[in-house]
Short mmCIF file of C-alpha atoms and ligand atoms in Angstrom, two decimals:
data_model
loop_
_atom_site.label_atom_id
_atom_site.label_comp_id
_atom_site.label_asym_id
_atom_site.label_seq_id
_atom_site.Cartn_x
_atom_site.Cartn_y
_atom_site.Cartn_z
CA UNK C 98 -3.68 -38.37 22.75
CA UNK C 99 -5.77 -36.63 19.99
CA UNK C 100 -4.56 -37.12 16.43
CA UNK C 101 -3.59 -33.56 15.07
CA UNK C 102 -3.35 -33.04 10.78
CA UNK C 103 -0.34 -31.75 9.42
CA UNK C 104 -2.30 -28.64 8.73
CA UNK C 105 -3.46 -28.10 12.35
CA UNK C 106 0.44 -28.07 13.28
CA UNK C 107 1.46 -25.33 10.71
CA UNK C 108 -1.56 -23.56 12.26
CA UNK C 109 -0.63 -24.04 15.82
CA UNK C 110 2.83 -23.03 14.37
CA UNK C 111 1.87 -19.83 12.96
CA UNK C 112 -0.08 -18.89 16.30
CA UNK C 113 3.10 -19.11 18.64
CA UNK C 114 4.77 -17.23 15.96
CA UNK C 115 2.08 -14.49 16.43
CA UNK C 116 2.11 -14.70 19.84
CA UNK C 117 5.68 -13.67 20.29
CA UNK C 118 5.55 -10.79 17.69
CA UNK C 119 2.45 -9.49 19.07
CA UNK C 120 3.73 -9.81 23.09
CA UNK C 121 0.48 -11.84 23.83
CA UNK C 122 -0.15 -14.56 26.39
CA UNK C 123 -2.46 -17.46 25.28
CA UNK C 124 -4.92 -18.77 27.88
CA UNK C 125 -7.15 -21.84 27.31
CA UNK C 126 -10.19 -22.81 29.65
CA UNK C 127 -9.94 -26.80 30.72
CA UNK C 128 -12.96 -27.59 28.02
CA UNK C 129 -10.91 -25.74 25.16
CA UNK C 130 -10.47 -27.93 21.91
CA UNK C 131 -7.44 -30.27 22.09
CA UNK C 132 -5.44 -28.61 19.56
CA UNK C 133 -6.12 -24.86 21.47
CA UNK C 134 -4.99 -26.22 25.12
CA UNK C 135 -2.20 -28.25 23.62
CA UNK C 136 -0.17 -24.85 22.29
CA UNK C 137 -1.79 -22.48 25.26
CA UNK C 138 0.96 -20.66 27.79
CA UNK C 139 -1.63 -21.84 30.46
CA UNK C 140 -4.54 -24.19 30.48
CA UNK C 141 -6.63 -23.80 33.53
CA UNK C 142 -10.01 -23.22 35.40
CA UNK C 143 -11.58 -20.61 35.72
CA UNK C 144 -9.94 -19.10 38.77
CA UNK C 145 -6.34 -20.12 37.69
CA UNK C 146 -6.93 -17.77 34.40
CA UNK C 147 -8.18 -15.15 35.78
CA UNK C 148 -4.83 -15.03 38.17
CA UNK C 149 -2.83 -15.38 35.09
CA UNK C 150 -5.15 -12.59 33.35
CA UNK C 151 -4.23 -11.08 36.26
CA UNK C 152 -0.33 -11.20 36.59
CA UNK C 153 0.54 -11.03 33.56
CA UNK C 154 3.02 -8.70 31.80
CA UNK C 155 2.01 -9.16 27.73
CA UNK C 156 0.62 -6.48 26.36
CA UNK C 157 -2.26 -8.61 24.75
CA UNK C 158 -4.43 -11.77 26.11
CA UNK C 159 -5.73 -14.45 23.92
CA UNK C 160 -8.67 -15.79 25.63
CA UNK C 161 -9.65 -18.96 24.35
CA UNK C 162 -12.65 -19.78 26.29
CA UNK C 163 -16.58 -18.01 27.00
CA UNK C 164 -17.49 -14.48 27.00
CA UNK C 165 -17.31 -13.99 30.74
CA UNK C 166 -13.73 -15.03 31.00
CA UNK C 167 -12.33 -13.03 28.34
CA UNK C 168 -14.74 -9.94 30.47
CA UNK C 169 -12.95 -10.80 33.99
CA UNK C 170 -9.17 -10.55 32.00
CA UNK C 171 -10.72 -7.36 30.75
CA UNK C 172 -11.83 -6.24 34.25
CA UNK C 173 -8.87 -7.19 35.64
CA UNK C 174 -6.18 -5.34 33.42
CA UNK C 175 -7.69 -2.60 31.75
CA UNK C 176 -4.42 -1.67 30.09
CA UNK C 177 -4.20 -4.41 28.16
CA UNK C 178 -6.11 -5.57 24.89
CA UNK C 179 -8.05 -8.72 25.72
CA UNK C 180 -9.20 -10.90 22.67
CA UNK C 181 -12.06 -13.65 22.24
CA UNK C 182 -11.78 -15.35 18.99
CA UNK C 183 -15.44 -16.34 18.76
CA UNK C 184 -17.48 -13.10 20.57
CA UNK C 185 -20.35 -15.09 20.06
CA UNK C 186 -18.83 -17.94 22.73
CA UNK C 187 -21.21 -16.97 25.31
CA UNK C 188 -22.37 -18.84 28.52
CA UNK C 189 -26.26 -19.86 29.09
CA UNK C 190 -26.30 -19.83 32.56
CA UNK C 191 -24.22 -16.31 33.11
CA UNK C 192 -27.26 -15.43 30.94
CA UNK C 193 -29.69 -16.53 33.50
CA UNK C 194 -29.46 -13.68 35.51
CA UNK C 195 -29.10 -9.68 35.04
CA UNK C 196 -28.05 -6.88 36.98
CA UNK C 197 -31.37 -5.26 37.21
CA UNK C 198 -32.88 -8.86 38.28
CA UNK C 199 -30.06 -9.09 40.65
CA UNK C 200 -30.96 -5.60 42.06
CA UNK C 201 -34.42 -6.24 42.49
CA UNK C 202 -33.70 -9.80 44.75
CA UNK C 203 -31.15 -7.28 46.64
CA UNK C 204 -33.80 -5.42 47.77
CA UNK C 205 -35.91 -8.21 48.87
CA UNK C 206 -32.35 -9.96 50.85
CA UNK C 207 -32.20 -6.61 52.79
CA UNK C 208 -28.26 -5.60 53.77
CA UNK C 209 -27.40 -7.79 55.95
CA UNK C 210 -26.94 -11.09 53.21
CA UNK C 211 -24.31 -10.76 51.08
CA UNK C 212 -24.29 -11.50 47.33
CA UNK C 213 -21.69 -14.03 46.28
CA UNK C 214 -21.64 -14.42 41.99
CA UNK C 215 -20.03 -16.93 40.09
CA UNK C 216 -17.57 -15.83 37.86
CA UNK C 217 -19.76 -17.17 35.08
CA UNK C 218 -21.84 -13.75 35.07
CA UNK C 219 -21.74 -10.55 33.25
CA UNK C 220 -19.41 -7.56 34.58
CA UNK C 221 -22.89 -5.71 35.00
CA UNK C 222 -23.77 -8.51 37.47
CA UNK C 223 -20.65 -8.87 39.11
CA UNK C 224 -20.84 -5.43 39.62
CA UNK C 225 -24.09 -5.46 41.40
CA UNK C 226 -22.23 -8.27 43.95
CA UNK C 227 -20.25 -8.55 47.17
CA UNK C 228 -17.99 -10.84 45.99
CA UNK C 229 -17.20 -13.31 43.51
CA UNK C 230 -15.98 -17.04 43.55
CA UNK C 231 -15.33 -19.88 40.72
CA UNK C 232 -16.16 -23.73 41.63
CA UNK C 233 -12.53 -23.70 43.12
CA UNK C 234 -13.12 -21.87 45.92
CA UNK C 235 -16.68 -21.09 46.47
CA UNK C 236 -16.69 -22.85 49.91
CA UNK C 237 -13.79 -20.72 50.99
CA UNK C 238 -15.34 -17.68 49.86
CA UNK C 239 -18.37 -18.37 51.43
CA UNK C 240 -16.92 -19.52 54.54
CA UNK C 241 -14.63 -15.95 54.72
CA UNK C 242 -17.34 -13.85 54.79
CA UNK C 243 -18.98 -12.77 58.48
CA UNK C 244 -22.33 -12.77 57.53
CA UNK C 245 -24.35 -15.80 58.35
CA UNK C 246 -26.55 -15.74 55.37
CA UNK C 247 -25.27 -15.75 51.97
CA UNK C 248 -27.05 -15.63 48.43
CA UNK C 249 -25.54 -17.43 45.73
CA UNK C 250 -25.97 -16.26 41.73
CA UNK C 251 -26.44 -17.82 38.97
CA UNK C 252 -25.76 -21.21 39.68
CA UNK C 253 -28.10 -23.04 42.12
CA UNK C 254 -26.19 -26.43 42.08
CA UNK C 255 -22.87 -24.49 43.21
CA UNK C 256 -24.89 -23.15 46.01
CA UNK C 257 -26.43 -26.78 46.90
CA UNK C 258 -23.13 -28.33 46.66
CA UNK C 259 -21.35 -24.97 49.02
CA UNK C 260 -24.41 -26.07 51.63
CA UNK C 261 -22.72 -28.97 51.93
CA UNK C 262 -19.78 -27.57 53.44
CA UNK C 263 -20.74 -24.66 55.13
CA UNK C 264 -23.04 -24.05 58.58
CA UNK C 265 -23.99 -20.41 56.93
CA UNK C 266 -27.44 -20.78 55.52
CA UNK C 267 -27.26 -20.26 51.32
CA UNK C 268 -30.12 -18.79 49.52
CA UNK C 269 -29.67 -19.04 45.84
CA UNK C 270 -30.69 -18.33 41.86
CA UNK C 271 -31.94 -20.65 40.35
CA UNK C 272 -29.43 -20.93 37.39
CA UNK C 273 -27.35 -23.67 36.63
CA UNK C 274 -25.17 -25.13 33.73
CA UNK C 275 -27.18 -27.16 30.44
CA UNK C 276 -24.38 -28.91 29.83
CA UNK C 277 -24.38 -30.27 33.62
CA UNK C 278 -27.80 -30.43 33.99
CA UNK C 279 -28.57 -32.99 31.17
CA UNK C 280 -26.94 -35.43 33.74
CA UNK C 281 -28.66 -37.50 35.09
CA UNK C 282 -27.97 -40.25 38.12
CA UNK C 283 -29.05 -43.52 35.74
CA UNK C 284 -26.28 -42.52 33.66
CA UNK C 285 -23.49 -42.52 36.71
CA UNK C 286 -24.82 -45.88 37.83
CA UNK C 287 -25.10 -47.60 35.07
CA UNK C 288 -20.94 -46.88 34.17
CA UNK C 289 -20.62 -47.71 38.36
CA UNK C 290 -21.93 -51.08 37.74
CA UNK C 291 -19.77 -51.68 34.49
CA UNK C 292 -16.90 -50.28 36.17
CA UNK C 293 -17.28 -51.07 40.17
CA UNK C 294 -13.66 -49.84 40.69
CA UNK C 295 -14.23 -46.44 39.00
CA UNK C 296 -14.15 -43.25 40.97
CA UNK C 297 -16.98 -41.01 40.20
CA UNK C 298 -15.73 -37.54 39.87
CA UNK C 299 -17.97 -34.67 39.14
CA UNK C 300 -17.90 -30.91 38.89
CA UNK C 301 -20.20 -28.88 41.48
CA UNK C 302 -22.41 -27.61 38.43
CA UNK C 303 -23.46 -30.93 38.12
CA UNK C 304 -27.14 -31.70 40.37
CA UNK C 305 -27.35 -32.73 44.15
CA UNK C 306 -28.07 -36.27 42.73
CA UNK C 307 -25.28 -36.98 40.56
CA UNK C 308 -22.96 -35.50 43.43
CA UNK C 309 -24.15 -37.78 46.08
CA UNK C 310 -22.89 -40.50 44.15
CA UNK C 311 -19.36 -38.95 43.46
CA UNK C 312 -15.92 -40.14 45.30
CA UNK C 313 -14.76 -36.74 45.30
CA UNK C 314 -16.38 -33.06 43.76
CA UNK C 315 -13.86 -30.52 42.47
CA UNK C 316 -12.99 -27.81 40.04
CA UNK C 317 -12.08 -28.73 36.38
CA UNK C 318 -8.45 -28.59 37.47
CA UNK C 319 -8.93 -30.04 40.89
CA UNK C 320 -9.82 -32.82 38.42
CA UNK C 321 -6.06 -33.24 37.56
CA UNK C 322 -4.97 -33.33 40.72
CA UNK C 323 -7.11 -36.02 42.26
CA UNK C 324 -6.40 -38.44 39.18
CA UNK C 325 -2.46 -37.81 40.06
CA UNK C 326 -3.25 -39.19 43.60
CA UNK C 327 -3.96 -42.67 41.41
CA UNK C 328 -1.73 -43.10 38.83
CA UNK C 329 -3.29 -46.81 37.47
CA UNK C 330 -7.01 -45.66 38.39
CA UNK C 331 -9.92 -45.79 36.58
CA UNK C 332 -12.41 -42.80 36.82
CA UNK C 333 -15.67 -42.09 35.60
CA UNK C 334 -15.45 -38.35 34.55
CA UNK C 335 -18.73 -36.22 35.13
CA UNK C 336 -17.90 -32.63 33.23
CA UNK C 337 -17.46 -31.18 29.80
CA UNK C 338 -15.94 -33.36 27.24
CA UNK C 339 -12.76 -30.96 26.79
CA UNK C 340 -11.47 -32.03 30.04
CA UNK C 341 -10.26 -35.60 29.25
CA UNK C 342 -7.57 -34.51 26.77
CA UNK C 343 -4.77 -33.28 29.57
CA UNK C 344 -6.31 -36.39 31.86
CA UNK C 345 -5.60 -38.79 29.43
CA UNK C 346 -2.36 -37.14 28.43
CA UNK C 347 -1.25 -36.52 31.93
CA UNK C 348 -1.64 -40.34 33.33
CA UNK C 349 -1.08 -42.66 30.46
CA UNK C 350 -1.79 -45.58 33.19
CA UNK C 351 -5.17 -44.36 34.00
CA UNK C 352 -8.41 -45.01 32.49
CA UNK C 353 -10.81 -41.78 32.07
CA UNK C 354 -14.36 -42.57 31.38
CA UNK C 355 -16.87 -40.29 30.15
CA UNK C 356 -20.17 -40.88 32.05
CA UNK C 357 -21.98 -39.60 28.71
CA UNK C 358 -20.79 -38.35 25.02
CA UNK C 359 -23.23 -35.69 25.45
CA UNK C 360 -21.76 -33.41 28.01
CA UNK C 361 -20.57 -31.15 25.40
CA UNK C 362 -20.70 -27.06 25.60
CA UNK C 363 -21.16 -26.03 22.47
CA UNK C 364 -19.65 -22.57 23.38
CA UNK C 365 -16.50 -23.83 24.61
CA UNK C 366 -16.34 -26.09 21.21
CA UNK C 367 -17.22 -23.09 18.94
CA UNK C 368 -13.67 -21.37 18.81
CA UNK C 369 -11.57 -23.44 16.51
CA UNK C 370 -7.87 -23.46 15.78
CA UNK C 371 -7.96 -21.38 13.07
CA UNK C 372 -10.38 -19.01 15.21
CA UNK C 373 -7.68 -18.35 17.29
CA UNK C 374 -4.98 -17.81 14.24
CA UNK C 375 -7.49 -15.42 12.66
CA UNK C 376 -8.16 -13.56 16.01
CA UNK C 377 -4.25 -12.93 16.96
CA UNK C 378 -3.37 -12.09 12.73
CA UNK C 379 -6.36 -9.32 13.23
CA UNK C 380 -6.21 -8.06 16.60
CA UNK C 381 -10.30 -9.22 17.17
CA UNK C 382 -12.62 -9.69 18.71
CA UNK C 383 -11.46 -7.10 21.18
CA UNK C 384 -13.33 -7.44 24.88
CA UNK C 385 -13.54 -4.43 26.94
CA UNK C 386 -16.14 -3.48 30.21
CA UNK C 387 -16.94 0.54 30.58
CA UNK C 388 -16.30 2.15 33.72
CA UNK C 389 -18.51 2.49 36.39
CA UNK C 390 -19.10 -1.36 35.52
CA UNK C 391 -15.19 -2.20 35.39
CA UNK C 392 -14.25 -0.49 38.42
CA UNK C 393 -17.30 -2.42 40.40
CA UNK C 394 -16.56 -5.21 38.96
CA UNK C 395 -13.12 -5.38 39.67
CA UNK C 396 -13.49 -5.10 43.36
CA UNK C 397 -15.68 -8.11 43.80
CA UNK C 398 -12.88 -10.43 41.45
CA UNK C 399 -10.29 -8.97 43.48
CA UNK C 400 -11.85 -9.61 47.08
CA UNK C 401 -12.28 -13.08 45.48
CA UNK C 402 -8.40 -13.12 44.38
CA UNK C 403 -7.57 -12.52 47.95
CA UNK C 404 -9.36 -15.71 49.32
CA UNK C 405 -6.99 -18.82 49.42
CA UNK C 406 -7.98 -21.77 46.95
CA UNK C 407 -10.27 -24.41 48.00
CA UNK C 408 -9.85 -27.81 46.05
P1 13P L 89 -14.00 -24.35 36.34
O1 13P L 89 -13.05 -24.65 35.22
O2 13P L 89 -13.62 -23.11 37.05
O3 13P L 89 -14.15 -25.53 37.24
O4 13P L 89 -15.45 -24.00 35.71
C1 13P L 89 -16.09 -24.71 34.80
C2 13P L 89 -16.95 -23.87 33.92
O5 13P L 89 -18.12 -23.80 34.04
C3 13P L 89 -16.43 -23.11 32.86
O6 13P L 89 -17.47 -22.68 32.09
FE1 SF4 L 90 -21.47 -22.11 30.75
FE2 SF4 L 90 -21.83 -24.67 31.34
FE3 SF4 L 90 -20.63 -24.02 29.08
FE4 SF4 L 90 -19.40 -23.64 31.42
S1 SF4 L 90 -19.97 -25.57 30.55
S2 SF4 L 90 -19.52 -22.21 29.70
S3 SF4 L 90 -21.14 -23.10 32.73
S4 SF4 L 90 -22.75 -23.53 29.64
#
């Protein structure tokens, strides 16, 4: 468990105070500061918050995560007033493809492959797509459509890793996550031999090599879920750095392992507590997507909705 200053509590204090008067929900991404997920209503992946964006019935959403999350909430529930303290939390690899790139390689796949986009992409790309899907269920998405071709954007190690599970033939973008990317298979092994019992677990962002050498692949919170299944186990964790504070909190008998200090994202570690106090107090940053975009948009995260989770 993190060690939280008195002054961090009065903070955290202040923001469920706000939260009440202000009829908001508070929703913190897995790799969220400790002091943000500890006080969130819900701390989740990406396809559990965008449910929640979905459902919910407060007037206002606190969106403590990237860009593109706080933009599906927005897409989602129109009616509401979506917040991201930080506007400047973006996500490198949703910026590694754009809607007019995306039309041009449409033109090129022809009609009969369908577009399937990570929910790490701009509305304008999502709204260019078939359908969306998060690292929770991207084989089930894939694997619900009739086509059998599919092209996967932006990330090109989700679509390697949805190959693996799928006899449709993927065609991809190649995109993929910094953060996941500086991984590399030395650095697995080298824990695996100091820890021979460990289970490697790793997110599918992470490349081909480093998930050949994992016990099991899985969403951020598919993370939790496997750990539960060994209460006194020891794991060698291969994701963003954020993700080890409900692990460790969750299964005080278990031993979490980073495979490296430097799997940080520095835009999920830019909002700060008092980010999030400032940005409830003022009503900002406020996230909204114009229509046609929203509308567009909104059908491909809803046809994703509709598709039962994967892992
Ligand atoms: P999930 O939490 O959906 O597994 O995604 C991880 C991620 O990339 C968030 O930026
Ligand atoms: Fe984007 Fe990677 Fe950061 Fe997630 S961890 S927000 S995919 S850069």
């Amino acid at each position: 468990m993190s060690v939280v200053s008195t002054e961090i509590r009065e903070i955290q204090r202040e923001i469920r105070k706000l939260l009440v008067e202000k009829n908001a929900i508070m929703l913190a991404h897995n790799y969220q500061r400790d002091e943000i997920q500890e006080i969130a209503d819900i701390a989740g992946d990406s396809l559990e918050l965008a449910r929640k964006a979905a459902e919910t019935d407060k007037e206002v959403i606190v969106f403590c995560g990237v860009h593109f999350m706080a933009e599906s909430a927005a897409i989602l529930s129109p009616q509401k007033t979506v917040l991201l303290p930080r506007l400047e939390a973006g996500c490198p690899m949703a910026d590694m493809i754009t809607a007019e790139k995306l039309r041009d390689k449409r033109e090129e796949l022809g009609p009969d492959i369908p577009v399937v986009t990570y929910v790490n992409s701009s509305a304008e790309v999502k709204a260019e797509s078939d359908i969306c899907c998060t690292s929770a269920n991207a084989v089930a998405v894939v694997n619900s459509l009739p086509n059998n071709e599919v092209f996967m954007t932006p990330d090109m190690n989700l679509a390697k890793y949805v190959q693996r599970y799928t006899d449709k033939k993927i065609s991809y973008w190649k995109g993929f996550c910094p953060t996941h990317h500086l991984l590399k298979p030395e650095m697995v092994t080298e824990m695996q031999i100091k820890h021979p019992d460990a289970k490697v677990v790793a997110h599918p962002e992470c490349a081909p090599d480093i998930l050949d050498l994992a016990n099991h692949i899985c969403s951020t919170s598919g993370m939790y879920a496997y750990a539960k299944k060994y209460p006194e186990g020891t794991f060698i964790i291969c994701t963003e750095s954020g993700i080890l504070y409900r692990l460790r909190k969750e299964n005080s008998k278990a031993t979490f392992l980073h495979v490296t200090e430097d799997m940080i994202c520095p835009n999920m570690k830019i909002t700060s507590i008092e980010d999030v106090y400032e940005s409830i107090l003022n009503m900002k940053e406020v996230v909204t997507v114009s229509e046609p975009i929203r509308s567009r948009a909104k059908l491909t995260l809803e046809k994703m909705l509709a598709v039962p989770r994967g892992n």
